[in-house]
Coordinates of C-alpha atoms in Angstrom, one line a residue:
M1 CA 0.4 18.1 25.2
G2 CA 0.4 19.3 21.5
E3 CA -1.7 18.6 18.6
P4 CA -2.5 14.9 17.8
T5 CA 0.0 13.3 15.3
R6 CA -0.8 10.9 12.5
T7 CA 2.2 8.6 11.9
L8 CA 2.6 6.1 9.1
V9 CA 5.2 3.4 9.8
L10 CA 6.4 1.5 6.7
G11 CA 8.7 -1.5 6.5
G12 CA 9.4 -4.9 5.0
A13 CA 8.6 -8.2 6.5
R14 CA 10.1 -8.7 10.0
S15 CA 11.7 -5.3 9.8
G16 CA 10.6 -4.2 13.3
K17 CA 7.9 -1.9 12.0
S18 CA 5.2 -3.2 14.5
G19 CA 7.5 -3.0 17.5
H20 CA 8.6 0.5 16.5
A21 CA 5.0 1.6 16.0
E22 CA 4.0 0.3 19.4
S23 CA 6.8 2.3 21.0
L24 CA 5.2 5.5 19.5
A25 CA 2.0 4.8 21.5
V26 CA 2.8 7.1 24.4
V27 CA -0.5 8.9 24.9
E28 CA -2.7 6.6 27.1
P29 CA -5.1 4.9 26.8
V30 CA -3.9 2.9 23.8
R31 CA -6.4 1.3 21.4
Y32 CA -4.8 -1.4 19.3
V33 CA -6.7 -2.2 16.0
A34 CA -5.7 -5.6 14.6
T35 CA -6.7 -6.1 11.0
G36 CA -5.8 -9.7 10.5
R37 CA -8.7 -12.1 10.2
R38 CA -8.5 -15.2 12.3
N39 CA -8.6 -18.4 10.2
A40 CA -9.1 -21.7 12.1
D41 CA -7.7 -23.6 9.1
D42 CA -4.3 -21.8 9.3
Q43 CA -2.6 -22.7 12.6
D44 CA 0.6 -20.7 11.7
W45 CA -1.5 -17.6 11.2
Q46 CA -3.5 -18.2 14.4
S47 CA -0.2 -18.6 16.3
R48 CA 1.2 -15.4 14.8
I49 CA -1.9 -13.5 15.9
D50 CA -1.7 -15.0 19.4
V51 CA 2.0 -14.2 19.8
H52 CA 1.4 -10.6 18.6
R53 CA -1.5 -10.2 21.1
A54 CA 0.5 -11.6 24.0
S55 CA 3.4 -9.2 23.3
R56 CA 1.2 -6.1 23.8
P57 CA 0.7 -4.5 27.3
A58 CA -2.3 -6.0 29.0
H59 CA -3.9 -2.6 29.7
W60 CA -4.2 -1.8 26.0
S61 CA -7.6 -2.4 24.5
T62 CA -7.7 -4.5 21.3
V63 CA -10.2 -4.1 18.5
E64 CA -10.2 -6.7 15.8
S65 CA -11.5 -4.9 12.7
V66 CA -11.3 -5.3 8.9
T67 CA -14.5 -4.1 7.4
T68 CA -15.1 -1.2 9.8
L69 CA -11.5 0.1 10.0
A70 CA -12.4 3.6 8.7
Q71 CA -15.2 3.9 11.2
V72 CA -12.9 2.8 14.1
V73 CA -10.3 5.4 13.1
A74 CA -12.9 8.1 12.8
Q75 CA -14.2 7.4 16.3
P76 CA -12.9 10.0 18.8
W77 CA -10.3 8.5 21.2
R78 CA -8.6 10.4 24.0
G79 CA -5.4 8.4 23.7
T80 CA -3.4 6.7 20.9
T81 CA -4.8 4.3 18.2
V82 CA -2.3 1.9 16.7
V83 CA -3.5 0.1 13.5
D84 CA -1.5 -3.0 12.6
D85 CA -1.4 -3.6 9.7
L86 CA -2.8 -2.1 6.5
G87 CA -1.5 -5.0 4.3
T88 CA -3.8 -7.4 6.0
W89 CA -6.6 -4.9 5.9
L90 CA -6.1 -4.4 2.1
T91 CA -6.1 -8.2 1.6
G92 CA -9.4 -8.5 3.4
M93 CA -10.9 -5.7 1.3
I94 CA -9.8 -7.3 -1.9
D95 CA -11.1 -10.7 -0.7
D96 CA -14.5 -9.2 0.3
A97 CA -14.9 -7.5 -3.0
G98 CA -13.8 -10.6 -5.0
A99 CA -11.4 -8.2 -6.6
W100 CA -8.3 -10.4 -7.2
E101 CA -9.2 -10.8 -10.8
R102 CA -11.0 -7.5 -11.2
P103 CA -9.5 -4.2 -12.5
R104 CA -7.2 -2.2 -10.2
G105 CA -9.1 0.4 -8.3
T106 CA -12.1 -1.9 -7.6
I107 CA -11.7 -1.2 -3.9
G108 CA -11.1 2.5 -4.4
P109 CA -14.1 3.6 -2.4
R110 CA -12.9 1.6 0.6
V111 CA -9.4 3.2 0.3
D112 CA -11.0 6.6 -0.1
E113 CA -13.0 6.1 3.1
L114 CA -9.9 5.0 5.1
V115 CA -7.7 7.9 3.8
G116 CA -10.5 10.4 4.6
A117 CA -10.9 9.0 8.1
V118 CA -7.1 9.2 8.7
A119 CA -7.1 12.8 7.4
R120 CA -9.9 13.8 9.8
C121 CA -8.6 11.8 12.8
T122 CA -8.4 14.0 15.9
S123 CA -6.4 11.8 18.1
D124 CA -2.9 10.3 18.0
L125 CA -2.8 7.7 15.3
V126 CA 0.0 5.2 14.3
L127 CA -0.5 3.2 11.2
V128 CA 1.6 0.2 10.3
S129 CA 1.9 -0.9 6.6
P130 CA 4.2 -3.1 4.6
E131 CA 6.5 -1.5 2.1
V132 CA 6.3 -3.8 -0.9
G133 CA 7.6 -1.5 -3.7
L134 CA 11.3 -2.2 -3.2
S135 CA 11.3 -5.7 -4.4
V136 CA 11.0 -7.5 -7.8
V137 CA 7.8 -7.3 -9.8
P138 CA 5.6 -10.2 -8.6
E139 CA 5.1 -13.1 -11.0
S140 CA 1.4 -13.4 -10.5
R141 CA -1.4 -11.0 -11.4
S142 CA -2.7 -11.1 -7.8
G143 CA 0.8 -10.3 -6.4
R144 CA 1.1 -7.3 -8.8
L145 CA -2.4 -6.1 -7.9
F146 CA -1.6 -6.3 -4.2
R147 CA 1.7 -4.5 -4.6
D148 CA 0.1 -1.7 -6.8
E149 CA -2.9 -1.2 -4.5
L150 CA -0.8 -1.2 -1.4
G151 CA 1.7 1.2 -2.9
L152 CA -1.1 3.6 -3.8
L153 CA -2.6 3.3 -0.4
N154 CA 0.7 4.0 1.3
S155 CA 1.3 7.0 -0.9
R156 CA -2.1 8.5 -0.2
L157 CA -1.7 7.9 3.5
A158 CA 1.8 9.5 3.5
G159 CA 0.2 12.6 2.0
V160 CA -2.3 13.0 4.9
C161 CA -0.1 11.8 7.8
D162 CA 2.1 14.3 9.7
K163 CA 5.0 11.9 10.1
V164 CA 6.2 9.0 7.9
L165 CA 8.9 6.5 9.0
L166 CA 10.6 3.6 7.1
V167 CA 11.8 0.8 9.4
V168 CA 14.7 -1.2 8.0
A169 CA 16.6 -3.8 10.1
G170 CA 15.0 -2.4 13.2
L171 CA 16.1 1.1 12.5
A172 CA 13.6 3.9 11.8
L173 CA 14.4 6.4 9.1
T174 CA 12.3 9.6 9.1
L175 CA 10.9 10.3 5.6
K176 CA 8.5 13.1 6.7
E177 CA 8.0 15.0 9.9
P178 CA 6.1 18.1 10.9
P179 CA 8.0 21.4 11.0
A180 CA 9.4 22.4 14.3
D181 CA 7.4 25.4 15.4
L182 CA 7.8 27.0 12.0
I183 CA 11.2 28.5 12.6
T184 CA 12.4 30.5 9.6
A185 CA 15.5 32.5 8.7
K186 CA 13.7 35.5 10.2
G187 CA 12.9 33.7 13.5
T188 CA 9.8 32.2 14.9
E189 CA 6.5 33.1 13.2

């Protein structure tokens, strides 16, 4: 087994990014970190969470975490950690900070904490995040804030991850991958 790999899986809504990310969890045991908060007043959201949970293998452990995501990622794990997804995590952070009407960057310290934890992660890690920068400019301030903050988070995570994939229509496109054993024109170094 080689060095642990940190992978960022990006994609639009219903693109297949979560399913693809789960297929990358090959080093057992798997710890699945769900970032969506349950809301008893939103039956559709509750149902989506339940369907997602039921679709995962029963032997995977599930951790529901929003506020402690960086700490969970930083904990040593001998298998693979899958985090799904960073858009719901970001929404929770903005909600908790009451930052929807505050200046961009208000949740910067929480983002810094998460990016640092990912950069230092010593086990296989698969992060799922929506790609929202390929669409129209949102009409509302809160929509633009979310798009901008998520775009910045995704960019920073792409910088510290070993591999970055974009899933479109169920197909994964490799945007970044680690070099294959540093083969150069002169041979293997």
